[in-house]
Amino acid sequence: MERFRDKTQQFLKVHENDPVIHKLRWNEPLTKGDLDALEEMLVEAGAGTRDDLKKARAGGELGLFVRSMVGLDREAAKRAFDGFLAGKMLTANQIQFVNLVVDSLTQSGWMRAAQLYESPFTDFSPRGVEGVFDSAQVTQMLSILDSIRQAAAA
């Protein structure tokens, strides 16, 4: 799997302007056809076997796997939080927290909700996201993270 990951990463650097890769980086929803095309590109490039890709694709993981390597465009990550930030008077800690989430998304492409309860997010509060935002805001943030994940899962 490590060799597959390395080959895939090299391939993605060369093909970062491919429409499917563009969709992943800009948080545009993938279709089954996009995943089929992505799988075919990776097989043709010798990045992995069909079995490798079937493992990565199981449960919609191929898009997430590839996005974890190419990341999410910073503007796309910020745009995902536009509705969350609109019309709210946030504290400095809350703004820093959201910026840290955007940084994480930019680097890793997506996040699990559980990460909001781990370091470095617990540096803001031992309770993680729940110590920084009220319950409605936490629910909204979790929904945003889920929609980002779903866009790559097809």
PDB file of C-alpha atoms in Angstrom:
ATOM      1  CA  MET A   1       0.000   0.000   0.000  1.00  0.00           C
ATOM      2  CA  GLU A   2       2.928   2.355   0.731  1.00  0.00           C
ATOM      3  CA  ARG A   3       4.317   1.856  -2.795  1.00  0.00           C
ATOM      4  CA  PHE A   4       0.838   2.470  -4.204  1.00  0.00           C
ATOM      5  CA  ARG A   5       0.564   5.700  -2.206  1.00  0.00           C
ATOM      6  CA  ASP A   6       3.973   6.959  -3.410  1.00  0.00           C
ATOM      7  CA  LYS A   7       3.228   6.184  -7.062  1.00  0.00           C
ATOM      8  CA  THR A   8      -0.194   7.787  -6.761  1.00  0.00           C
ATOM      9  CA  GLN A   9       1.265  10.933  -5.235  1.00  0.00           C
ATOM     10  CA  GLN A  10       3.794  11.267  -8.078  1.00  0.00           C
ATOM     11  CA  PHE A  11       1.067  10.743 -10.668  1.00  0.00           C
ATOM     12  CA  LEU A  12      -1.213  13.338  -9.052  1.00  0.00           C
ATOM     13  CA  LYS A  13       1.494  16.013  -9.068  1.00  0.00           C
ATOM     14  CA  VAL A  14       1.851  15.608 -12.825  1.00  0.00           C
ATOM     15  CA  HIS A  15      -1.927  15.530 -13.442  1.00  0.00           C
ATOM     16  CA  GLU A  16      -3.131  18.175 -10.985  1.00  0.00           C
ATOM     17  CA  ASN A  17      -5.053  20.001 -13.757  1.00  0.00           C
ATOM     18  CA  ASP A  18      -7.149  16.953 -14.667  1.00  0.00           C
ATOM     19  CA  PRO A  19     -10.886  17.735 -14.276  1.00  0.00           C
ATOM     20  CA  VAL A  20     -11.411  15.064 -11.578  1.00  0.00           C
ATOM     21  CA  ILE A  21      -8.415  16.283  -9.564  1.00  0.00           C
ATOM     22  CA  HIS A  22      -9.679  19.842  -9.989  1.00  0.00           C
ATOM     23  CA  LYS A  23     -13.067  18.782  -8.603  1.00  0.00           C
ATOM     24  CA  LEU A  24     -11.395  17.193  -5.594  1.00  0.00           C
ATOM     25  CA  ARG A  25      -9.254  20.252  -4.862  1.00  0.00           C
ATOM     26  CA  TRP A  26     -12.179  22.657  -5.240  1.00  0.00           C
ATOM     27  CA  ASN A  27     -14.666  20.585  -3.206  1.00  0.00           C
ATOM     28  CA  GLU A  28     -16.951  19.936  -6.144  1.00  0.00           C
ATOM     29  CA  PRO A  29     -19.043  16.774  -5.786  1.00  0.00           C
ATOM     30  CA  LEU A  30     -17.712  13.703  -7.559  1.00  0.00           C
ATOM     31  CA  THR A  31     -19.907  11.363  -9.527  1.00  0.00           C
ATOM     32  CA  LYS A  32     -19.489   7.625  -9.962  1.00  0.00           C
ATOM     33  CA  GLY A  33     -18.212   8.416 -13.453  1.00  0.00           C
ATOM     34  CA  ASP A  34     -15.547  10.699 -11.969  1.00  0.00           C
ATOM     35  CA  LEU A  35     -14.390   7.893  -9.684  1.00  0.00           C
ATOM     36  CA  ASP A  36     -14.364   5.450 -12.609  1.00  0.00           C
ATOM     37  CA  ALA A  37     -12.220   7.903 -14.605  1.00  0.00           C
ATOM     38  CA  LEU A  38      -9.899   8.457 -11.639  1.00  0.00           C
ATOM     39  CA  GLU A  39      -9.495   4.710 -11.133  1.00  0.00           C
ATOM     40  CA  GLU A  40      -8.783   4.197 -14.828  1.00  0.00           C
ATOM     41  CA  MET A  41      -6.192   7.014 -14.895  1.00  0.00           C
ATOM     42  CA  LEU A  42      -4.360   5.560 -11.904  1.00  0.00           C
ATOM     43  CA  VAL A  43      -4.360   2.037 -13.363  1.00  0.00           C
ATOM     44  CA  GLU A  44      -3.116   3.268 -16.766  1.00  0.00           C
ATOM     45  CA  ALA A  45      -0.364   5.271 -15.065  1.00  0.00           C
ATOM     46  CA  GLY A  46       0.775   2.171 -13.207  1.00  0.00           C
ATOM     47  CA  ALA A  47       0.128   3.837  -9.863  1.00  0.00           C
ATOM     48  CA  GLY A  48      -1.575   0.682  -8.658  1.00  0.00           C
ATOM     49  CA  THR A  49      -3.450  -2.430  -9.621  1.00  0.00           C
ATOM     50  CA  ARG A  50      -7.202  -2.672  -9.910  1.00  0.00           C
ATOM     51  CA  ASP A  51      -7.141  -4.563  -6.597  1.00  0.00           C
ATOM     52  CA  ASP A  52      -5.249  -1.695  -4.922  1.00  0.00           C
ATOM     53  CA  LEU A  53      -7.801   0.763  -6.243  1.00  0.00           C
ATOM     54  CA  LYS A  54     -10.772  -1.409  -5.301  1.00  0.00           C
ATOM     55  CA  LYS A  55      -9.462  -1.409  -1.710  1.00  0.00           C
ATOM     56  CA  ALA A  56      -9.045   2.367  -1.772  1.00  0.00           C
ATOM     57  CA  ARG A  57     -12.459   2.823  -3.414  1.00  0.00           C
ATOM     58  CA  ALA A  58     -14.355   0.618  -0.948  1.00  0.00           C
ATOM     59  CA  GLY A  59     -16.986   2.696   0.780  1.00  0.00           C
ATOM     60  CA  GLY A  60     -16.212   5.800  -1.294  1.00  0.00           C
ATOM     61  CA  GLU A  61     -12.651   6.054  -0.019  1.00  0.00           C
ATOM     62  CA  LEU A  62     -10.878   6.549  -3.373  1.00  0.00           C
ATOM     63  CA  GLY A  63     -11.882  10.216  -3.633  1.00  0.00           C
ATOM     64  CA  LEU A  64     -10.964  10.813   0.004  1.00  0.00           C
ATOM     65  CA  PHE A  65      -7.682   8.943  -0.465  1.00  0.00           C
ATOM     66  CA  VAL A  66      -6.735  11.086  -3.459  1.00  0.00           C
ATOM     67  CA  ARG A  67      -7.925  14.300  -1.800  1.00  0.00           C
ATOM     68  CA  SER A  68      -5.792  13.478   1.236  1.00  0.00           C
ATOM     69  CA  MET A  69      -2.796  13.657  -1.121  1.00  0.00           C
ATOM     70  CA  VAL A  70      -3.770  16.731  -3.158  1.00  0.00           C
ATOM     71  CA  GLY A  71      -5.415  18.666  -0.322  1.00  0.00           C
ATOM     72  CA  LEU A  72      -8.276  21.107  -0.590  1.00  0.00           C
ATOM     73  CA  ASP A  73      -7.772  24.501  -2.181  1.00  0.00           C
ATOM     74  CA  ARG A  74      -7.622  27.177   0.530  1.00  0.00           C
ATOM     75  CA  GLU A  75     -10.325  29.283  -1.141  1.00  0.00           C
ATOM     76  CA  ALA A  76     -12.607  26.245  -1.407  1.00  0.00           C
ATOM     77  CA  ALA A  77     -12.071  25.493   2.296  1.00  0.00           C
ATOM     78  CA  LYS A  78     -12.846  29.112   3.228  1.00  0.00           C
ATOM     79  CA  ARG A  79     -15.907  29.130   0.973  1.00  0.00           C
ATOM     80  CA  ALA A  80     -17.260  26.069   2.784  1.00  0.00           C
ATOM     81  CA  PHE A  81     -17.348  28.155   5.975  1.00  0.00           C
ATOM     82  CA  ASP A  82     -18.951  31.276   4.458  1.00  0.00           C
ATOM     83  CA  GLY A  83     -22.399  30.444   5.838  1.00  0.00           C
ATOM     84  CA  PHE A  84     -20.930  29.550   9.218  1.00  0.00           C
ATOM     85  CA  LEU A  85     -19.175  32.907   9.529  1.00  0.00           C
ATOM     86  CA  ALA A  86     -21.844  35.142   7.953  1.00  0.00           C
ATOM     87  CA  GLY A  87     -23.439  37.605  10.356  1.00  0.00           C
ATOM     88  CA  LYS A  88     -21.736  36.228  13.466  1.00  0.00           C
ATOM     89  CA  MET A  89     -19.637  38.138  15.961  1.00  0.00           C
ATOM     90  CA  LEU A  90     -16.933  35.603  16.722  1.00  0.00           C
ATOM     91  CA  THR A  91     -14.278  35.884  19.398  1.00  0.00           C
ATOM     92  CA  ALA A  92     -10.588  35.878  18.522  1.00  0.00           C
ATOM     93  CA  ASN A  93     -10.353  32.247  19.741  1.00  0.00           C
ATOM     94  CA  GLN A  94     -13.271  31.215  17.559  1.00  0.00           C
ATOM     95  CA  ILE A  95     -11.742  32.882  14.492  1.00  0.00           C
ATOM     96  CA  GLN A  96      -8.391  31.184  15.180  1.00  0.00           C
ATOM     97  CA  PHE A  97     -10.176  27.847  15.615  1.00  0.00           C
ATOM     98  CA  VAL A  98     -11.930  28.199  12.239  1.00  0.00           C
ATOM     99  CA  ASN A  99      -8.635  29.242  10.619  1.00  0.00           C
ATOM    100  CA  LEU A 100      -6.987  26.123  12.050  1.00  0.00           C
ATOM    101  CA  VAL A 101      -9.783  23.977  10.590  1.00  0.00           C
ATOM    102  CA  VAL A 102      -9.270  25.681   7.204  1.00  0.00           C
ATOM    103  CA  ASP A 103      -5.505  25.060   7.464  1.00  0.00           C
ATOM    104  CA  SER A 104      -6.116  21.384   8.248  1.00  0.00           C
ATOM    105  CA  LEU A 105      -8.533  21.012   5.333  1.00  0.00           C
ATOM    106  CA  THR A 106      -6.097  22.727   2.980  1.00  0.00           C
ATOM    107  CA  GLN A 107      -3.347  20.328   3.928  1.00  0.00           C
ATOM    108  CA  SER A 108      -5.269  17.072   4.424  1.00  0.00           C
ATOM    109  CA  GLY A 109      -8.250  17.571   2.123  1.00  0.00           C
ATOM    110  CA  TRP A 110     -10.841  16.525   4.711  1.00  0.00           C
ATOM    111  CA  MET A 111     -11.259  15.931   8.428  1.00  0.00           C
ATOM    112  CA  ARG A 112     -13.059  13.541  10.725  1.00  0.00           C
ATOM    113  CA  ALA A 113     -15.258  15.187  13.343  1.00  0.00           C
ATOM    114  CA  ALA A 114     -13.239  13.451  16.074  1.00  0.00           C
ATOM    115  CA  GLN A 115     -10.201  15.545  15.129  1.00  0.00           C
ATOM    116  CA  LEU A 116     -11.951  18.620  16.553  1.00  0.00           C
ATOM    117  CA  TYR A 117     -11.585  16.992  19.987  1.00  0.00           C
ATOM    118  CA  GLU A 118      -7.849  16.318  19.617  1.00  0.00           C
ATOM    119  CA  SER A 119      -4.683  18.402  19.588  1.00  0.00           C
ATOM    120  CA  PRO A 120      -4.197  21.079  18.275  1.00  0.00           C
ATOM    121  CA  PHE A 121      -7.888  21.891  18.669  1.00  0.00           C
ATOM    122  CA  THR A 122      -7.821  21.066  22.381  1.00  0.00           C
ATOM    123  CA  ASP A 123      -5.246  23.849  22.783  1.00  0.00           C
ATOM    124  CA  PHE A 124      -8.226  26.232  22.635  1.00  0.00           C
ATOM    125  CA  SER A 125     -10.234  24.267  25.194  1.00  0.00           C
ATOM    126  CA  PRO A 126      -9.829  20.826  26.772  1.00  0.00           C
ATOM    127  CA  ARG A 127     -13.321  20.091  25.409  1.00  0.00           C
ATOM    128  CA  GLY A 128     -12.212  20.808  21.839  1.00  0.00           C
ATOM    129  CA  VAL A 129     -14.789  22.369  19.547  1.00  0.00           C
ATOM    130  CA  GLU A 130     -17.513  22.179  22.226  1.00  0.00           C
ATOM    131  CA  GLY A 131     -15.474  24.421  24.527  1.00  0.00           C
ATOM    132  CA  VAL A 132     -15.176  27.106  21.842  1.00  0.00           C
ATOM    133  CA  PHE A 133     -18.598  27.131  20.148  1.00  0.00           C
ATOM    134  CA  ASP A 134     -22.184  26.646  21.299  1.00  0.00           C
ATOM    135  CA  SER A 135     -24.007  23.443  20.409  1.00  0.00           C
ATOM    136  CA  ALA A 136     -25.763  24.906  17.341  1.00  0.00           C
ATOM    137  CA  GLN A 137     -22.435  26.144  15.964  1.00  0.00           C
ATOM    138  CA  VAL A 138     -20.806  22.767  16.661  1.00  0.00           C
ATOM    139  CA  THR A 139     -23.592  21.029  14.760  1.00  0.00           C
ATOM    140  CA  GLN A 140     -23.177  23.439  11.866  1.00  0.00           C
ATOM    141  CA  MET A 141     -19.391  22.927  11.785  1.00  0.00           C
ATOM    142  CA  LEU A 142     -19.781  19.144  11.833  1.00  0.00           C
ATOM    143  CA  SER A 143     -22.269  19.418   8.973  1.00  0.00           C
ATOM    144  CA  ILE A 144     -19.756  21.446   6.938  1.00  0.00           C
ATOM    145  CA  LEU A 145     -17.026  18.853   7.518  1.00  0.00           C
ATOM    146  CA  ASP A 146     -19.429  16.078   6.516  1.00  0.00           C
ATOM    147  CA  SER A 147     -20.417  17.873   3.301  1.00  0.00           C
ATOM    148  CA  ILE A 148     -16.721  18.307   2.417  1.00  0.00           C
ATOM    149  CA  ARG A 149     -16.187  14.583   2.977  1.00  0.00           C
ATOM    150  CA  GLN A 150     -19.291  13.651   0.998  1.00  0.00           C
ATOM    151  CA  ALA A 151     -18.209  15.726  -2.014  1.00  0.00           C
ATOM    152  CA  ALA A 152     -15.156  13.468  -2.411  1.00  0.00           C
ATOM    153  CA  ALA A 153     -16.972  10.221  -1.682  1.00  0.00           C
ATOM    154  CA  ALA A 154     -19.462  10.271  -4.574  1.00  0.00           C
TER     155      ALA A 154
END
